[in-house]
Short mmCIF file of C-alpha atoms and ligand atoms in Angstrom, two decimals:
data_model
loop_
_atom_site.label_atom_id
_atom_site.label_comp_id
_atom_site.label_asym_id
_atom_site.label_seq_id
_atom_site.Cartn_x
_atom_site.Cartn_y
_atom_site.Cartn_z
CA MET A 150 78.77 122.83 117.01
CA THR A 151 79.37 121.62 113.49
CA GLY A 152 82.41 119.73 112.38
CA SER A 153 83.41 118.29 109.06
CA LEU A 154 86.48 116.15 109.01
CA LEU A 155 88.55 114.83 106.19
CA LEU A 156 89.84 111.33 106.64
CA GLY A 157 91.64 108.84 104.45
CA GLY A 158 92.66 111.39 101.84
CA GLY A 159 89.20 112.08 100.49
CA ILE A 160 87.28 115.30 100.32
CA ALA A 161 84.33 115.97 102.56
CA ALA A 162 81.99 116.38 99.66
CA ALA A 163 78.67 118.12 99.59
CA GLN A 164 75.96 115.74 100.61
CA SER A 165 74.29 113.97 97.77
CA SER A 166 70.58 113.48 98.12
CA LEU A 167 70.61 109.68 98.21
CA PRO A 168 67.49 108.56 99.99
CA SER A 169 68.20 106.55 103.11
CA SER A 170 65.54 104.05 102.21
CA GLY A 171 63.85 102.26 105.03
CA SER A 172 65.30 104.38 107.79
CA ASN A 173 63.87 103.47 111.13
CA THR A 174 61.46 106.08 112.36
CA ALA A 175 59.02 104.13 114.53
CA ALA A 176 58.56 105.92 117.84
CA THR A 177 58.49 102.68 119.76
CA ARG A 178 62.10 101.58 119.37
CA SER A 179 64.15 101.23 122.50
CA TYR A 180 67.62 99.91 123.14
CA LEU A 181 69.65 98.15 125.76
CA THR A 182 72.05 100.63 127.30
CA ASP A 183 75.60 100.27 128.56
CA ASP A 184 76.96 101.58 131.85
CA ALA A 185 77.61 104.95 130.24
CA GLY A 186 73.95 105.20 129.24
CA ARG A 187 74.56 104.75 125.52
CA SER A 188 72.04 102.96 123.31
CA LEU A 189 73.57 99.71 122.09
CA ILE A 190 73.16 98.32 118.61
CA LEU A 191 74.15 94.69 119.01
CA ARG A 192 75.41 92.46 116.21
CA GLY A 193 76.91 89.03 116.77
CA PHE A 194 76.56 85.28 116.97
CA ASN A 195 75.27 82.48 119.10
CA THR A 196 78.35 80.72 120.47
CA ALA A 197 77.93 77.90 120.22
CA SER A 198 75.93 74.76 119.61
CA SER A 199 79.06 72.76 120.43
CA ALA A 200 78.65 73.72 124.11
CA LYS A 201 75.32 71.89 124.40
CA SER A 202 76.71 68.45 125.09
CA ALA A 203 80.36 69.19 125.90
CA PRO A 204 81.29 67.62 129.27
CA ASP A 205 82.79 70.92 130.49
CA GLY A 206 79.92 72.94 129.01
CA MET A 207 82.27 75.02 126.88
CA PRO A 208 81.85 75.75 123.17
CA ASP A 209 84.48 74.55 120.75
CA PHE A 210 85.55 78.17 120.22
CA THR A 211 88.97 79.61 121.01
CA GLU A 212 90.20 83.13 121.64
CA ALA A 213 91.80 82.95 118.19
CA ASP A 214 88.36 82.22 116.73
CA LEU A 215 87.07 85.37 118.40
CA VAL A 216 90.00 87.40 117.08
CA ARG A 217 89.13 86.26 113.58
CA GLU A 218 85.40 86.92 114.00
CA HIS A 219 86.13 90.39 115.34
CA ALA A 220 88.57 91.28 112.58
CA GLU A 221 86.50 89.91 109.71
CA MET A 222 82.95 90.80 110.76
CA GLY A 223 83.23 93.58 113.35
CA THR A 224 80.75 91.97 115.72
CA ASN A 225 80.17 93.51 119.17
CA PHE A 226 77.84 90.95 120.73
CA VAL A 227 77.49 87.30 121.60
CA ARG A 228 74.63 85.16 122.84
CA PHE A 229 76.76 82.77 124.84
CA LEU A 230 75.27 79.37 125.63
CA ILE A 231 75.25 78.22 129.23
CA SER A 232 73.22 75.39 130.76
CA TRP A 233 71.34 74.57 133.93
CA ARG A 234 73.02 71.14 134.13
CA SER A 235 76.42 72.85 134.26
CA VAL A 236 75.40 75.59 136.69
CA GLU A 237 73.66 73.25 139.15
CA PRO A 238 75.04 69.73 138.67
CA GLU A 239 73.53 68.61 141.98
CA PRO A 240 70.49 70.16 143.67
CA GLY A 241 71.55 73.39 145.37
CA ARG A 242 75.25 73.06 144.47
CA TYR A 243 76.45 75.69 142.01
CA ASP A 244 79.58 74.79 140.10
CA GLN A 245 81.94 77.73 140.57
CA ALA A 246 84.59 76.07 138.40
CA TYR A 247 82.09 76.06 135.53
CA LEU A 248 81.32 79.74 136.12
CA ASP A 249 85.10 80.37 136.12
CA ARG A 250 85.29 78.90 132.63
CA VAL A 251 82.38 81.05 131.46
CA GLU A 252 84.00 84.11 133.04
CA GLU A 253 87.28 83.39 131.27
CA ARG A 254 85.49 83.48 127.91
CA VAL A 255 83.56 86.60 128.89
CA GLY A 256 87.02 88.09 129.48
CA TRP A 257 87.98 87.41 125.86
CA TYR A 258 84.92 89.34 124.73
CA ALA A 259 85.54 92.12 127.26
CA GLU A 260 89.03 92.69 125.90
CA ARG A 261 87.53 93.50 122.50
CA GLY A 262 84.68 95.70 123.71
CA TYR A 263 81.89 93.16 123.21
CA LYS A 264 78.69 92.81 125.18
CA VAL A 265 77.58 89.35 126.28
CA MET A 266 74.12 87.87 126.76
CA LEU A 267 74.14 84.61 128.68
CA ASP A 268 71.58 82.17 127.27
CA MET A 269 70.33 79.37 129.53
CA HIS A 270 70.07 76.88 126.73
CA GLN A 271 67.89 73.83 126.36
CA ASP A 272 66.62 71.75 123.48
CA VAL A 273 64.24 68.84 124.14
CA TYR A 274 64.65 69.43 127.88
CA SER A 275 67.76 67.48 128.88
CA GLY A 276 70.73 65.39 127.82
CA ALA A 277 69.63 62.89 130.45
CA ILE A 278 66.79 61.68 128.23
CA MET A 279 67.84 58.80 125.98
CA ALA A 280 65.87 57.50 123.03
CA ASP A 281 64.79 53.87 123.43
CA ASP A 282 67.34 51.78 121.61
CA THR A 283 65.42 48.57 121.00
CA ALA A 284 66.61 48.53 117.39
CA GLY A 285 70.21 48.63 118.63
CA THR A 286 71.11 51.66 116.50
CA GLY A 287 72.90 53.25 119.43
CA ALA A 288 70.53 56.15 120.08
CA GLY A 289 72.31 58.57 122.42
CA PRO A 290 71.18 61.64 124.36
CA ILE A 291 68.64 63.60 122.39
CA GLY A 292 68.55 66.95 124.12
CA ASN A 293 70.45 69.27 126.41
CA GLY A 294 69.87 71.72 129.21
CA ALA A 295 68.39 70.40 132.45
CA PRO A 296 70.45 68.32 134.89
CA ALA A 297 69.69 64.61 135.21
CA TRP A 298 68.37 65.10 138.76
CA ALA A 299 65.70 67.48 137.43
CA THR A 300 64.58 65.14 134.65
CA TYR A 301 61.44 63.10 135.40
CA THR A 302 60.06 61.15 132.45
CA ASP A 303 58.11 58.88 134.83
CA GLY A 304 59.10 55.86 132.76
CA LEU A 305 57.20 57.02 129.67
CA PRO A 306 58.68 56.03 126.31
CA VAL A 307 60.94 58.10 124.05
CA GLU A 308 61.18 56.38 120.70
CA LYS A 309 63.86 57.04 118.16
CA GLN A 310 62.92 59.79 115.69
CA ASP A 311 64.36 60.85 112.35
CA ARG A 312 64.11 64.57 113.09
CA TRP A 313 65.30 65.99 116.42
CA GLU A 314 62.30 68.32 116.76
CA LEU A 315 59.94 65.34 116.86
CA TYR A 316 61.41 64.23 120.18
CA TYR A 317 59.54 67.15 121.76
CA ILE A 318 56.25 65.29 121.38
CA GLN A 319 57.46 61.91 122.63
CA PRO A 320 55.57 60.95 125.84
CA GLY A 321 58.68 60.84 128.06
CA VAL A 322 59.80 64.29 126.92
CA MET A 323 56.31 65.74 127.28
CA ARG A 324 56.22 64.37 130.83
CA ALA A 325 59.64 65.84 131.70
CA PHE A 326 58.31 69.28 130.69
CA ASP A 327 55.00 68.71 132.49
CA ASN A 328 56.97 67.92 135.64
CA PHE A 329 59.21 70.95 135.21
CA TRP A 330 56.26 73.32 134.77
CA ASN A 331 54.56 71.45 137.60
CA THR A 332 51.53 70.81 135.42
CA THR A 333 51.56 67.38 137.06
CA GLY A 334 51.48 68.96 140.52
CA LYS A 335 54.33 66.67 141.59
CA HIS A 336 57.41 68.91 141.23
CA PRO A 337 56.90 72.44 142.53
CA GLU A 338 60.62 72.52 143.40
CA LEU A 339 61.97 72.46 139.84
CA MET A 340 61.05 76.00 138.75
CA GLU A 341 62.37 77.23 142.10
CA HIS A 342 65.71 75.53 141.43
CA TYR A 343 65.81 77.07 137.97
CA ALA A 344 65.25 80.59 139.31
CA ASN A 345 67.89 80.05 141.97
CA ALA A 346 70.36 78.77 139.37
CA TRP A 347 69.88 82.12 137.65
CA ARG A 348 70.61 83.87 140.91
CA ALA A 349 73.91 81.97 141.14
CA VAL A 350 74.83 83.09 137.62
CA ALA A 351 73.79 86.70 138.25
CA GLU A 352 75.74 86.75 141.50
CA ARG A 353 78.87 85.91 139.53
CA PHE A 354 78.31 88.51 136.78
CA ALA A 355 76.50 91.32 138.63
CA ASP A 356 79.61 93.52 138.63
CA ASN A 357 80.77 92.50 135.19
CA ASP A 358 80.21 95.35 132.67
CA THR A 359 80.54 93.02 129.70
CA VAL A 360 77.64 90.76 130.62
CA VAL A 361 74.67 93.02 129.89
CA ALA A 362 71.84 90.50 129.63
CA TYR A 363 70.44 87.17 130.78
CA ASP A 364 68.27 85.24 128.31
CA LEU A 365 66.13 83.27 130.73
CA MET A 366 65.24 80.18 128.70
CA ASN A 367 66.01 79.05 125.18
CA GLU A 368 63.02 78.08 123.02
CA PRO A 369 60.53 77.24 125.76
CA TRP A 370 58.17 74.31 125.24
CA GLY A 371 55.08 73.84 127.37
CA GLY A 372 54.64 70.09 127.09
CA SER A 373 50.89 69.51 127.30
CA LEU A 374 50.26 73.24 127.83
CA GLN A 375 50.43 75.30 124.64
CA PHE A 376 50.16 78.95 123.64
CA GLU A 377 48.13 81.06 126.08
CA GLU A 378 47.78 78.35 128.75
CA PHE A 379 51.53 77.93 128.73
CA GLU A 380 52.86 81.39 127.92
CA ALA A 381 50.56 83.41 130.17
CA GLY A 382 50.75 80.66 132.80
CA PRO A 383 53.88 78.85 134.00
CA LEU A 384 56.21 80.48 131.48
CA THR A 385 55.42 84.02 132.66
CA ASP A 386 55.55 82.72 136.23
CA LEU A 387 59.04 81.23 135.72
CA TYR A 388 60.23 84.48 134.14
CA GLN A 389 58.92 86.54 137.04
CA ARG A 390 60.52 84.26 139.61
CA SER A 391 63.84 84.19 137.76
CA THR A 392 63.76 87.97 137.38
CA ASN A 393 63.13 88.40 141.09
CA ALA A 394 65.97 85.98 141.91
CA ILE A 395 68.34 87.84 139.61
CA ARG A 396 67.35 91.21 141.07
CA SER A 397 68.16 90.01 144.55
CA VAL A 398 71.82 90.14 143.50
CA ASP A 399 72.03 92.18 140.26
CA GLN A 400 70.13 95.44 139.75
CA ASP A 401 71.42 96.53 136.39
CA SER A 402 71.74 93.71 133.87
CA TRP A 403 68.92 93.28 131.37
CA VAL A 404 66.59 90.32 131.73
CA CYS A 405 65.50 88.85 128.39
CA VAL A 406 62.32 86.90 127.97
CA ALA A 407 61.26 84.85 124.95
CA PRO A 408 57.96 83.42 123.77
CA GLN A 409 57.28 79.72 123.21
CA ALA A 410 59.30 78.58 120.21
CA VAL A 411 56.79 76.57 118.24
CA GLY A 412 54.62 78.82 116.13
CA VAL A 413 55.98 82.10 117.46
CA ASN A 414 59.36 81.50 115.77
CA GLN A 415 57.29 81.31 112.59
CA GLY A 416 55.16 84.42 113.15
CA ILE A 417 52.17 83.38 115.29
CA PRO A 418 51.39 86.00 117.99
CA SER A 419 52.65 85.19 121.47
CA ARG A 420 50.44 85.37 124.56
CA LEU A 421 53.24 85.92 127.02
CA GLY A 422 52.20 87.88 130.11
CA LYS A 423 53.77 90.97 131.64
CA VAL A 424 57.02 90.45 133.54
CA SER A 425 57.67 93.23 136.05
CA ASP A 426 61.13 94.41 136.93
CA PRO A 427 61.46 95.04 140.68
CA ARG A 428 64.57 97.23 140.22
CA ALA A 429 64.37 100.92 141.14
CA GLY A 430 64.13 103.15 138.07
CA GLU A 431 63.45 102.13 134.48
CA GLN A 432 62.41 98.58 133.65
CA ARG A 433 65.19 96.47 132.21
CA ILE A 434 63.23 93.67 130.59
CA ALA A 435 64.04 92.91 126.95
CA TYR A 436 62.21 90.72 124.46
CA CYS A 437 64.35 88.12 122.72
CA PRO A 438 62.33 86.10 120.19
CA HIS A 439 63.68 83.83 117.47
CA LEU A 440 62.93 83.96 113.77
CA TYR A 441 62.73 80.80 111.66
CA PRO A 442 60.28 81.21 108.76
CA LEU A 443 58.93 77.77 107.93
CA PRO A 444 59.11 78.06 104.11
CA LEU A 445 62.89 78.53 104.30
CA ASP A 446 63.26 75.16 105.99
CA LEU A 447 61.31 73.39 103.28
CA GLY A 448 64.30 73.30 100.97
CA ASP A 449 63.62 76.04 98.44
CA GLY A 450 65.60 78.74 100.16
CA TYR A 451 64.63 82.39 99.70
CA SER A 452 63.36 82.26 96.13
CA GLY A 453 60.17 81.61 94.23
CA VAL A 454 57.07 80.70 96.20
CA SER A 455 59.19 80.09 99.28
CA LYS A 456 60.37 83.73 99.16
CA THR A 457 56.80 84.99 98.79
CA LEU A 458 55.68 82.93 101.78
CA THR A 459 58.74 83.95 103.80
CA ASP A 460 58.05 87.63 103.12
CA VAL A 461 54.50 87.19 104.43
CA THR A 462 55.90 85.40 107.51
CA MET A 463 58.32 88.27 108.09
CA ARG A 464 55.51 90.81 108.18
CA THR A 465 53.34 88.87 110.60
CA TRP A 466 56.36 87.92 112.71
CA ARG A 467 57.46 91.54 113.05
CA ALA A 468 53.99 92.80 113.91
CA SER A 469 53.60 90.04 116.51
CA ILE A 470 56.99 90.70 118.06
CA GLU A 471 56.51 94.48 118.24
CA GLN A 472 53.05 94.05 119.74
CA VAL A 473 54.42 92.03 122.68
CA ALA A 474 57.47 94.27 123.16
CA ASN A 475 55.36 97.43 123.14
CA ASP A 476 51.95 96.54 124.52
CA VAL A 477 52.72 93.66 126.88
CA LEU A 478 56.25 94.42 128.04
CA GLY A 479 55.83 98.20 128.04
CA GLY A 480 58.22 99.26 125.28
CA ALA A 481 60.91 96.64 125.85
CA PRO A 482 63.96 96.62 123.58
CA ILE A 483 64.15 93.68 121.18
CA ILE A 484 66.98 91.28 120.46
CA ILE A 485 66.52 88.65 117.76
CA GLY A 486 68.12 85.94 119.87
CA GLU A 487 68.34 83.54 116.95
CA PHE A 488 67.82 83.41 113.26
CA GLY A 489 69.91 81.53 110.75
CA LEU A 490 69.88 79.44 107.64
CA ASP A 491 71.96 77.23 105.42
CA THR A 492 74.01 79.84 103.57
CA THR A 493 74.23 77.65 100.47
CA LEU A 494 70.46 77.90 99.86
CA PRO A 495 69.39 80.04 96.91
CA GLY A 496 68.71 83.63 97.96
CA ALA A 497 70.49 83.21 101.31
CA ARG A 498 72.27 86.54 100.92
CA ASP A 499 69.00 88.33 100.19
CA PHE A 500 67.39 86.79 103.24
CA LEU A 501 70.29 87.82 105.44
CA ASP A 502 70.14 91.39 104.15
CA ARG A 503 66.38 91.36 104.66
CA VAL A 504 66.64 90.31 108.30
CA TYR A 505 69.33 92.86 109.16
CA THR A 506 67.30 95.60 107.47
CA GLU A 507 64.26 94.54 109.45
CA ALA A 508 66.30 94.46 112.67
CA ARG A 509 67.64 97.97 112.01
CA GLU A 510 64.14 99.29 111.49
CA MET A 511 62.94 97.57 114.67
CA GLY A 512 65.93 98.84 116.65
CA ALA A 513 66.65 95.19 117.40
CA GLY A 514 69.90 93.49 118.28
CA VAL A 515 70.76 90.30 116.39
CA SER A 516 72.58 87.12 117.35
CA TYR A 517 72.90 84.86 114.32
CA TRP A 518 72.51 81.10 114.79
CA SER A 519 75.34 80.21 114.92
CA SER A 520 79.12 80.56 114.86
CA ASP A 521 79.61 76.78 114.66
CA PRO A 522 81.60 75.72 111.59
CA GLY A 523 79.53 74.50 108.63
CA THR A 524 77.25 75.79 105.90
CA TRP A 525 75.02 77.62 108.42
CA GLY A 526 78.00 79.39 109.97
CA PRO A 527 80.60 81.97 108.91
CA TYR A 528 83.35 79.40 108.34
CA MET A 529 83.55 75.82 107.09
CA PRO A 530 85.39 73.27 109.26
CA ASP A 531 88.55 73.86 107.19
CA GLY A 532 88.31 77.62 107.89
CA THR A 533 87.01 78.68 104.47
CA PRO A 534 84.56 81.58 104.84
CA THR A 535 80.95 81.19 103.75
CA ILE A 536 78.97 84.13 102.31
CA LEU A 537 78.09 85.08 105.87
CA VAL A 538 81.41 86.82 106.52
CA GLU A 539 81.03 89.24 103.65
CA THR A 540 77.29 89.70 104.16
CA LEU A 541 77.56 90.52 107.86
CA ASN A 542 80.59 92.77 107.67
CA LYS A 543 78.71 96.05 107.32
CA ALA A 544 79.05 99.48 108.90
CA TYR A 545 76.86 100.15 111.93
CA PRO A 546 76.72 102.44 114.94
CA ARG A 547 77.61 100.36 118.01
CA ALA A 548 76.95 102.68 120.87
CA VAL A 549 75.03 105.95 120.55
CA ALA A 550 75.23 108.74 123.13
CA GLY A 551 71.56 109.56 122.87
CA ASP A 552 68.57 108.43 120.84
CA PRO A 553 69.43 106.81 117.49
CA VAL A 554 66.77 108.59 115.42
CA SER A 555 67.68 106.80 112.21
CA TRP A 556 70.54 105.07 110.52
CA SER A 557 71.24 103.14 107.39
CA ALA A 558 74.22 101.34 105.98
CA ALA A 559 75.13 100.16 102.54
CA ALA A 560 78.52 99.11 101.16
CA ASP A 561 79.00 102.66 99.94
CA ARG A 562 77.48 104.76 102.69
CA LEU A 563 76.80 104.95 106.40
CA GLU A 564 74.32 107.48 107.72
CA LEU A 565 73.39 108.07 111.32
CA THR A 566 71.16 110.70 112.86
CA PHE A 567 70.94 110.81 116.64
CA ARG A 568 69.60 113.11 119.31
CA PRO A 569 72.37 113.58 121.86
CA ASP A 570 71.68 113.12 125.55
CA SER A 571 73.77 115.68 127.39
CA ALA A 572 73.91 113.45 130.48
CA ILE A 573 76.00 110.90 128.54
CA THR A 574 79.68 111.76 128.49
CA ALA A 575 80.92 108.72 126.55
CA PRO A 576 81.22 109.20 122.77
CA THR A 577 79.20 107.65 119.97
CA GLU A 578 81.00 104.76 118.27
CA ILE A 579 80.56 103.70 114.66
CA TYR A 580 82.11 100.57 113.17
CA LEU A 581 83.40 100.95 109.63
CA PRO A 582 84.61 97.81 107.85
CA GLN A 583 87.47 97.57 105.37
CA SER A 584 86.78 98.43 101.74
CA GLY A 585 87.71 102.09 101.64
CA PHE A 586 86.09 103.31 104.85
CA PRO A 587 86.29 105.83 106.34
CA GLY A 588 86.93 107.82 103.15
CA ASP A 589 84.84 110.98 103.54
CA VAL A 590 83.37 111.73 106.91
CA ASP A 591 80.83 114.49 107.28
CA VAL A 592 79.53 115.31 110.73
CA GLU A 593 76.85 117.89 111.43
CA GLY A 594 76.34 119.00 115.01
CA ALA A 595 79.25 117.18 116.62
CA ASP A 596 83.01 116.67 116.47
CA VAL A 597 84.99 113.65 115.45
CA VAL A 598 86.99 112.45 118.43
CA GLU A 599 89.06 109.90 116.59
CA TRP A 600 89.32 107.28 113.93
CA ASP A 601 90.97 104.14 115.31
CA ARG A 602 92.40 102.14 112.44
CA GLN A 603 92.98 99.12 114.65
CA SER A 604 89.44 98.71 115.97
CA ARG A 605 87.94 100.43 112.92
CA LEU A 606 85.88 102.64 115.19
CA LEU A 607 84.96 106.22 114.41
CA THR A 608 84.04 108.12 117.56
CA VAL A 609 82.12 111.39 117.65
CA ARG A 610 81.04 113.57 120.53
CA SER A 611 78.53 116.37 120.82
CA ALA A 612 78.22 119.04 123.47
CA ALA A 613 75.09 120.46 121.91
CA THR A 614 71.51 119.28 122.11
CA GLY A 615 70.42 119.45 118.45
CA ASP A 616 70.33 116.39 116.21
CA VAL A 617 73.66 115.08 115.00
CA THR A 618 74.08 113.62 111.53
CA VAL A 619 77.07 111.53 110.52
CA THR A 620 77.60 110.53 106.90
CA VAL A 621 80.51 108.36 105.81
CA THR A 622 81.35 107.30 102.28
CA PRO A 623 84.36 105.13 101.50
CA ALA A 624 87.20 106.28 99.29
CA ALA A 625 86.79 105.08 95.72
O1 MNI B 741 63.63 74.49 114.78
C1 MNI B 741 63.55 74.71 115.96
C2 MNI B 741 62.52 74.05 116.80
C3 MNI B 741 61.65 73.15 116.22
C4 MNI B 741 60.68 72.51 116.97
C5 MNI B 741 60.58 72.75 118.32
N1 MNI B 741 59.60 72.10 119.07
C6 MNI B 741 58.79 71.07 118.49
C7 MNI B 741 59.37 72.43 120.44
C8 MNI B 741 61.45 73.65 118.92
C9 MNI B 741 62.42 74.30 118.14
N2 MNI B 741 64.41 75.60 116.51
C10 MNI B 741 65.34 76.34 115.69
C11 MNI B 741 66.75 76.43 116.15
N3 MNI B 741 66.94 76.68 117.57
C12 MNI B 741 67.87 75.73 118.11
C13 MNI B 741 68.71 76.31 119.21
O2 MNI B 741 67.99 77.09 120.08
C14 MNI B 741 68.65 75.30 116.93
O3 MNI B 741 69.31 74.11 117.11
C15 MNI B 741 67.59 75.24 115.87
O4 MNI B 741 68.15 75.24 114.61
#
């Protein structure tokens, strides 16, 4: 079946022969799927850093903030921060009132068709660790994540540091991690608690269609174990135990695993081991690494030598990530759980475009770090947009009823080719931002179901089995 539909007053013109440069053709791409079986292309934010130390564990992010994000950037995904200290405030007691608050926010996303990944966040282990304040400068909590009752520094010092990352190598913090991973042999119960906390979360969201994934641990740190000893050892072990705990109550949500942060965020290959999914049917393990090229953080932004070095990092990072997803995890879909930068740096827009191009080619979802107000985020504290809003607001297919063979999007053109799966009855959905879209819509091999001006979604459906090609160009 071939359909060509005229929308927005334009003419469905003959196809020009613009090359769709960099279309994704790698055979190894795979995608998270929704309940209807559609491949999901996920674009959104981490929400939010402000939840890390909030007493109620909630981000400083209202439903009105989501309405604005949705209208101005067309996101369909969020990596929503949760924490072990909030889930399990006392050993074995799971805070249902906290999960109610999370569920309420998940409801905001559900109403707008989003998918949610819950991220068990930590930085520097726990908010219960205080820097020594001998100088009287009022050093407060330095990290977030684990509950106080699961924090054992064994009296080792944590001295005040100028950079937050340096707290990771303070003796008291190292010991807290060594106790968590039971490298000390003294706390075999902590990883068990962690896995069971995940079971409590999964129990709550097992029947929730909006929550599609659980990101097991943010930016893992092995304390005195590093790289292979850590990743192939207790980290893989924790992931397997958490996966098993989740599967005892939730068969269908995706389980996301990440490598150690240090080094791998910057492109070094991970040595994570295989995590097996005990569910019946296809494996639903996804790989959710972060991307933070070191040169970008050194002040120069994405220009000059820093750009050259960042480009090299990007190549090694991608090869390393795809190797683990394909060879270790057996063709797992990829979500870039975090990447982000100060949007006022030179070349920031180019770097953003670069990462989203890379993600498209990898078939990867993206959650940008983060939606918090400021120069890294989409809005300043006074509500003024940064360049992020305009840069992220691009056309993309959101849910594809079959295999997304290739797609590309520029300000003046969206192209999608997919191979329909006749077992999927739900339509394919394509988000088209303002600026003249949809203009001309040309569909080969399928019919347009509708164009919804409100949600800015174009939906197409195919009853045939041949490849479908959708081309949209905005009205001039
Ligand atoms: O920059 C980091 C980072 C640096 C150093 C370390 N260690 C020494 C263990 C770990 C992580 N992370 C990047 C971003 N990720 C967090 C949230 O997950 C953000 O606050 C950082 O900007």
